[in-house]
Coordinates of C-alpha atoms in Angstrom, one line a residue:
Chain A
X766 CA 34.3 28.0 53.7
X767 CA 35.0 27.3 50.3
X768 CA 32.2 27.5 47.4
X769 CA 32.5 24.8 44.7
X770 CA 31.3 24.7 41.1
X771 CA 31.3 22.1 38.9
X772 CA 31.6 21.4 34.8
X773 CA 31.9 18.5 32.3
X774 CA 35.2 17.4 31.3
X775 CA 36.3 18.5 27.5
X776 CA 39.2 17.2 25.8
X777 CA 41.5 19.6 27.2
X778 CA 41.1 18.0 30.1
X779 CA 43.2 15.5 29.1
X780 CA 46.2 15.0 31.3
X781 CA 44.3 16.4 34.3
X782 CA 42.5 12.8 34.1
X783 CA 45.4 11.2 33.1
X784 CA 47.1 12.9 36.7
X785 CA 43.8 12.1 39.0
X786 CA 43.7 8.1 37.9
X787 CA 47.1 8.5 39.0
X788 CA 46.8 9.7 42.3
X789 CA 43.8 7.6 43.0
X790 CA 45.8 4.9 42.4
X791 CA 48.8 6.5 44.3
X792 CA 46.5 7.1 47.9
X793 CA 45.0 3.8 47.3
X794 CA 48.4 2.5 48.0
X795 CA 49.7 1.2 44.6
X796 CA 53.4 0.5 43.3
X797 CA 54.7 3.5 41.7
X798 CA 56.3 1.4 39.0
X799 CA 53.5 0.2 38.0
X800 CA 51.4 3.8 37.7
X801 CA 54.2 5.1 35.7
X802 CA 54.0 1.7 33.2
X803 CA 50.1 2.2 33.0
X804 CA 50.1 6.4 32.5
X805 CA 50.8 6.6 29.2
X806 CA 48.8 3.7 27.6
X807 CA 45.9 4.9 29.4
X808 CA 46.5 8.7 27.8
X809 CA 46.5 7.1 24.7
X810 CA 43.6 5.4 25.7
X811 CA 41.5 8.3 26.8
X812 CA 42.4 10.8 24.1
X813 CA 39.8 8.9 21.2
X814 CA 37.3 8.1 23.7
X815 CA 37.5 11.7 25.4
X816 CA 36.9 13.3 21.9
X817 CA 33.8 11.1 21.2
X818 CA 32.1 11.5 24.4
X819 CA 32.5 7.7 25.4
X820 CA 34.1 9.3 28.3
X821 CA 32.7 11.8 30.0
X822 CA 32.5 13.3 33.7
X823 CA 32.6 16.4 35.7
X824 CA 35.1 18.6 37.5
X825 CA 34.8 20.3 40.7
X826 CA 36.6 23.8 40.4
X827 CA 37.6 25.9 44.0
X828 CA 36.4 29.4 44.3
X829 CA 39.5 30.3 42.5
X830 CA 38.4 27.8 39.3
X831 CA 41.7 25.8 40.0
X832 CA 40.2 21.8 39.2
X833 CA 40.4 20.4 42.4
X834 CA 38.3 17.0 41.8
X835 CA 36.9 15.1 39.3
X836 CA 34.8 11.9 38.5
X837 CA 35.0 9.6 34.8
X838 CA 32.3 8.1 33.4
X839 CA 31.5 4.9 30.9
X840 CA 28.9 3.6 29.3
X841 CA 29.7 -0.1 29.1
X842 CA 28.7 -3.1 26.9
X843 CA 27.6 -5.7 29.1
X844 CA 25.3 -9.2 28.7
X845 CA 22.0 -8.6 29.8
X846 CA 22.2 -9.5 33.5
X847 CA 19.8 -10.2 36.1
X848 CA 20.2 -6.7 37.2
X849 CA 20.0 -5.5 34.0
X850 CA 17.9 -8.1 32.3
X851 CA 16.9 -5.8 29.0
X852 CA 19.8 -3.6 28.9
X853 CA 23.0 -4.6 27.2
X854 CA 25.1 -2.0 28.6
X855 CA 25.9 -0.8 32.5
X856 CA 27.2 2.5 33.9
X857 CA 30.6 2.2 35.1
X858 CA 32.2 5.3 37.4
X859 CA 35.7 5.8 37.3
X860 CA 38.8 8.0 38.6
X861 CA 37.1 9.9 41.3
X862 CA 39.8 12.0 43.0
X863 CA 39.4 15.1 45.3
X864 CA 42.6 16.9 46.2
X865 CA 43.6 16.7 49.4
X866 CA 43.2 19.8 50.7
X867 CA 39.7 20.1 49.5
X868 CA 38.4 16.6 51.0
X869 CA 35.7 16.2 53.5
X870 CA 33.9 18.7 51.8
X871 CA 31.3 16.9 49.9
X872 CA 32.6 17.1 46.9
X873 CA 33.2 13.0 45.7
X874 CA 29.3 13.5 46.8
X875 CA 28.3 16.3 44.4
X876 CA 30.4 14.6 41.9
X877 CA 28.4 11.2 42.7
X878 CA 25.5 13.5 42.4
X879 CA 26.2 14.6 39.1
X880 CA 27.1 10.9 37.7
X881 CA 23.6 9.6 39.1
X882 CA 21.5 12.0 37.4
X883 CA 23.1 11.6 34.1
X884 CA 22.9 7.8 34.6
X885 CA 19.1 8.4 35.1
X886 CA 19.1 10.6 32.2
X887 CA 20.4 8.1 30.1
X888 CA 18.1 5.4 31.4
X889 CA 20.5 3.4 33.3
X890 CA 19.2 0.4 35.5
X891 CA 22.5 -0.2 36.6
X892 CA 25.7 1.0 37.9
X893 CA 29.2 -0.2 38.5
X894 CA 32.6 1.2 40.3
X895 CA 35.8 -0.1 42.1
X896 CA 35.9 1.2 45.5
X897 CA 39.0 2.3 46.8
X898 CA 39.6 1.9 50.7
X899 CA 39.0 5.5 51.1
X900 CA 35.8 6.0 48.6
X901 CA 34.3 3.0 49.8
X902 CA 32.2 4.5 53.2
X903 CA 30.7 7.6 50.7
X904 CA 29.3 4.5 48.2
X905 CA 27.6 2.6 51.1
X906 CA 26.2 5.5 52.5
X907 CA 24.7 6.7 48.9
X908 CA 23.1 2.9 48.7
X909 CA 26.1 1.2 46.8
X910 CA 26.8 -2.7 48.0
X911 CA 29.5 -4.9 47.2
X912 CA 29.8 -7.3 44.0
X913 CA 30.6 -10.8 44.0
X914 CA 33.3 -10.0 41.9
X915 CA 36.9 -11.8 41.9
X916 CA 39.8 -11.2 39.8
X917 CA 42.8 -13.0 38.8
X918 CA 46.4 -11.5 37.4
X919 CA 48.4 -13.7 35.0
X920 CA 51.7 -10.9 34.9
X921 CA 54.9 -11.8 36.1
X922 CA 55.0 -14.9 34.0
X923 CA 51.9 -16.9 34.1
X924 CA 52.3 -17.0 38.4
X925 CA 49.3 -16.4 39.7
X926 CA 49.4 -13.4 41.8
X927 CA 46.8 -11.9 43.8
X928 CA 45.0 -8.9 43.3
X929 CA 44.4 -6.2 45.2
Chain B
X740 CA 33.1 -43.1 36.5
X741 CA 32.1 -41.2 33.5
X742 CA 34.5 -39.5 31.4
X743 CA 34.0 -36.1 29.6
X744 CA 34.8 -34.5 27.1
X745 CA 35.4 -30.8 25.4
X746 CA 34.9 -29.0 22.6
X747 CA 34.6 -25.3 22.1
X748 CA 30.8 -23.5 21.8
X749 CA 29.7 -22.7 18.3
X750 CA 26.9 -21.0 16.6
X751 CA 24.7 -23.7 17.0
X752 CA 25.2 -23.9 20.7
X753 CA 23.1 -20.9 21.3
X754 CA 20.0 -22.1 22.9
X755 CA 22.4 -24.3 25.0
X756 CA 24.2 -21.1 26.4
X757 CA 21.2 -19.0 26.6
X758 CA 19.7 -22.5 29.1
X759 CA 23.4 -22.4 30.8
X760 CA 23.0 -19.1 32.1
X761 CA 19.6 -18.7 33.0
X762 CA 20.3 -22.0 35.0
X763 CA 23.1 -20.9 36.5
X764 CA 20.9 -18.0 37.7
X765 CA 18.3 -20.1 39.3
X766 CA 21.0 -22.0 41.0
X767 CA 22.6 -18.7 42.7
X768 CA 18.4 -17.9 44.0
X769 CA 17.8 -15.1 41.3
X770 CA 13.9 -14.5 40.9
X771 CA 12.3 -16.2 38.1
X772 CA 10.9 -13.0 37.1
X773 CA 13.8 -11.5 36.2
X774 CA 15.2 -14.8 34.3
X775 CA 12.4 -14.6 32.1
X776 CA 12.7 -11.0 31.2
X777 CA 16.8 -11.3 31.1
X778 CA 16.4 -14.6 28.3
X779 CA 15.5 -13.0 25.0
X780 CA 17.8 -10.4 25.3
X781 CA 20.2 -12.2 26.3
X782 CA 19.7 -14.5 23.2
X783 CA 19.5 -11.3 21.0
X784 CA 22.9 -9.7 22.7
X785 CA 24.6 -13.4 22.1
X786 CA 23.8 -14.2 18.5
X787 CA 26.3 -12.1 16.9
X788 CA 29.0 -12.0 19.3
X789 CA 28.9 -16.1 19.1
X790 CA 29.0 -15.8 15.3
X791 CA 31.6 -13.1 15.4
X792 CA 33.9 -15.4 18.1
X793 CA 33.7 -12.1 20.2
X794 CA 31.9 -14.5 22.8
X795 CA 33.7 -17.9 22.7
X796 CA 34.2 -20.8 25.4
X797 CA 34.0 -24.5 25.6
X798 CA 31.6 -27.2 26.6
X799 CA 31.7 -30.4 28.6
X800 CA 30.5 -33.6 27.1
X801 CA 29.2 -36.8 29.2
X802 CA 30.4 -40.5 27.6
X803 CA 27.2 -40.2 25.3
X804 CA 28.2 -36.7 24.1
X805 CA 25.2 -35.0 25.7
X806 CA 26.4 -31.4 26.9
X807 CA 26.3 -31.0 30.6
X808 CA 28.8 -28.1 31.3
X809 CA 29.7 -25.2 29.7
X810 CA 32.1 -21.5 30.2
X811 CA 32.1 -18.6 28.1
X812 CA 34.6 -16.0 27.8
X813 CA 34.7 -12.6 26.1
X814 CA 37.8 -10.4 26.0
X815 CA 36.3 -6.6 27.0
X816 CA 38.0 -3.8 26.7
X817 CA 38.8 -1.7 30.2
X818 CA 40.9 1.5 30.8
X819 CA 44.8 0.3 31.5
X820 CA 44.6 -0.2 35.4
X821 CA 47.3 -1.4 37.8
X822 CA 46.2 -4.8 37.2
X823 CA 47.4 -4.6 33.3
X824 CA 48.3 -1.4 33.3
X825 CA 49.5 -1.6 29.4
X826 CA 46.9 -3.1 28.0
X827 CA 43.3 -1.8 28.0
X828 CA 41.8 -5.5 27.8
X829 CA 41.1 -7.9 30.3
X830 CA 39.2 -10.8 30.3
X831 CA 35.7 -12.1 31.4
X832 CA 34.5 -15.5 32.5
X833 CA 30.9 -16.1 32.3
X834 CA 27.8 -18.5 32.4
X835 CA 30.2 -21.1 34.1
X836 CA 27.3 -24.3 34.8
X837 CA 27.6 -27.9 35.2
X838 CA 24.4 -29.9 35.2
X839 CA 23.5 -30.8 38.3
X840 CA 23.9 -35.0 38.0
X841 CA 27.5 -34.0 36.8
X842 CA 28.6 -31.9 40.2
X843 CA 31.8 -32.6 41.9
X844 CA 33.8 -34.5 39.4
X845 CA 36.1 -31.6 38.1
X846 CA 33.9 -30.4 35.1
X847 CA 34.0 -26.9 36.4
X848 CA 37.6 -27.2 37.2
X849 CA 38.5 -28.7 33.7
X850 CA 36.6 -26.1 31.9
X851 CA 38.4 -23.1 33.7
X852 CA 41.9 -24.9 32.4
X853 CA 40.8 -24.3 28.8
X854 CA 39.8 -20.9 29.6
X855 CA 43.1 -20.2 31.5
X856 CA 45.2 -21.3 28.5
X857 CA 43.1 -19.6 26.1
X858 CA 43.9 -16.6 28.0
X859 CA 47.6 -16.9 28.6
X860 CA 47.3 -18.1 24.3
X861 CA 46.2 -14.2 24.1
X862 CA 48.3 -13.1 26.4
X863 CA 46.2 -11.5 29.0
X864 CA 47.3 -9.9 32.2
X865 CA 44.5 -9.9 33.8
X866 CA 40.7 -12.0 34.1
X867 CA 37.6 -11.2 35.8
X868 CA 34.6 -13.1 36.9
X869 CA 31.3 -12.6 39.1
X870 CA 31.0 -15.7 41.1
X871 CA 28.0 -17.4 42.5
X872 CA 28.1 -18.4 45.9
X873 CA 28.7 -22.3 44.7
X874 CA 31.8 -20.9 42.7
X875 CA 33.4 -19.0 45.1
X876 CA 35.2 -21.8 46.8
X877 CA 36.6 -23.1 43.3
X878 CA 37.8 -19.7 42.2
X879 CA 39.3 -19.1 45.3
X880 CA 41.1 -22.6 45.1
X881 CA 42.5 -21.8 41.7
X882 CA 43.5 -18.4 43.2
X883 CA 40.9 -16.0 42.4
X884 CA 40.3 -13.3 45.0
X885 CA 37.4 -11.1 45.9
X886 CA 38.1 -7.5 44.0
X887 CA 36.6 -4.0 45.1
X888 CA 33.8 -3.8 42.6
X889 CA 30.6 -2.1 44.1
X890 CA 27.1 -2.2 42.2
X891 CA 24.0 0.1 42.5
X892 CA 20.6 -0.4 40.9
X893 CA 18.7 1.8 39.6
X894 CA 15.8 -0.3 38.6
X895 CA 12.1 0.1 39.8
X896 CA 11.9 3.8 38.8
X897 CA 14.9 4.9 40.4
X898 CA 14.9 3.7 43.9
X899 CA 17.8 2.6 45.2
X900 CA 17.7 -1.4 45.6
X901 CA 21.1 -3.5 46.8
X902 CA 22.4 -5.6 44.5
X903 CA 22.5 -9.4 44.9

């Protein structure tokens, strides 16, 4: 059995992030066209908001410190909300990925783990994420529920094609 | 049959949207509680994003130019995604409410147009919205679809509620 540890992400990190949004994206089932059009804008993305902290997040390294998983993490402006009603802002969790070999470990968990006591520490009263097919049982069994969130694309011309 | 009218939201408009959204609130069966507490930050959070244009959107006037509808809509930045995966925008919709006397007669429908073109104007790939159970059927209509957002609160000193 493998022993994990775990550390926040630094700028260096950058195209490891860059390569785990990708491959969350890439199980989930999305076009591989459209990961390559969205790598590099979101590296150029990242990069500023890496270096200032605005992002932030943990890694999960294996016994032999190879990175192995990681989770992203937002503070987010936001109207006050019912479920926020005197907060302006919202945690939002991003580009949690665990390598293959190493899944069914517990490690999106200790990662979770991680994101929900900083989110404390901050002071958060609420959190946000987008599920994908195969994260979605770990966030139901650590409390999370479903949004009545919709979305609508306008690409491909102004047609209106549907999300997913 | 009345006719309506429409003219964008101003400065001046913001006790009206501050009213629109805690009634739209009520109308989804949020707890009055939590309006009250949500409304003068709310207020506070508005103010300069309505004076700044960073929060715009339209109302809907009856034939004696009271207000009796009203959208808003921000632009928020977002991480490129497959959904607009070169741009790291997408839009919101938000505080969508039409008085009740004025239901069923396309005000809702009318006032999504203008935020439709407004974001095609800017050329946005992509919109979001959290729909209350009276919207739904609308979005859905104009070819919203549910997305994968999950939400956890951390409210009441850190026990885990579901969101609603």
């Amino acid at each position: 059995m493998k022993v994990y540890s775990f550390r926040p992400v630094a700028p260096e990190d950058q195209a490891l992030i860059c390569r785990h949004r990708v491959e969350m994206f890439r199980a989930s089932g999305r076009d591989e066209a459209v990961l390559a059009e969205m790598d590099g804008p979101f590296g150029e993305w990242l990069r500023p908001r890496l270096a200032s902290g605005a992002y932030f997040g943990w890694l999960g390294l294996a016994a032999d410190d190879e990175v192995v998983a990681g989770i992203g993490m937002m503070v987010i402006d936001w109207p006050p909300h019912p479920s926020h009603p005197t907060q302006s802002a919202r945690g939002y969790i991003l580009n949690v990925f665990v390598e293959p070999d190493h899944r069914g470990r517990g490690l999106a968990s200790a990662l979770m783990d991680l994101a929900m006591e900083e989110a404390r520490r901050r002071g958060l009263d609420h959190m946000i994420l987008h599920a994908t097919r195969m994260g979605r049982p770990l966030y139901e069994t650590l409390g999370w529920s479903q949004t009545s969130e919709m979305g609508l694309s306008l690409r491909e011309g102004g047609l209106m094609t549907k999300l997913r």
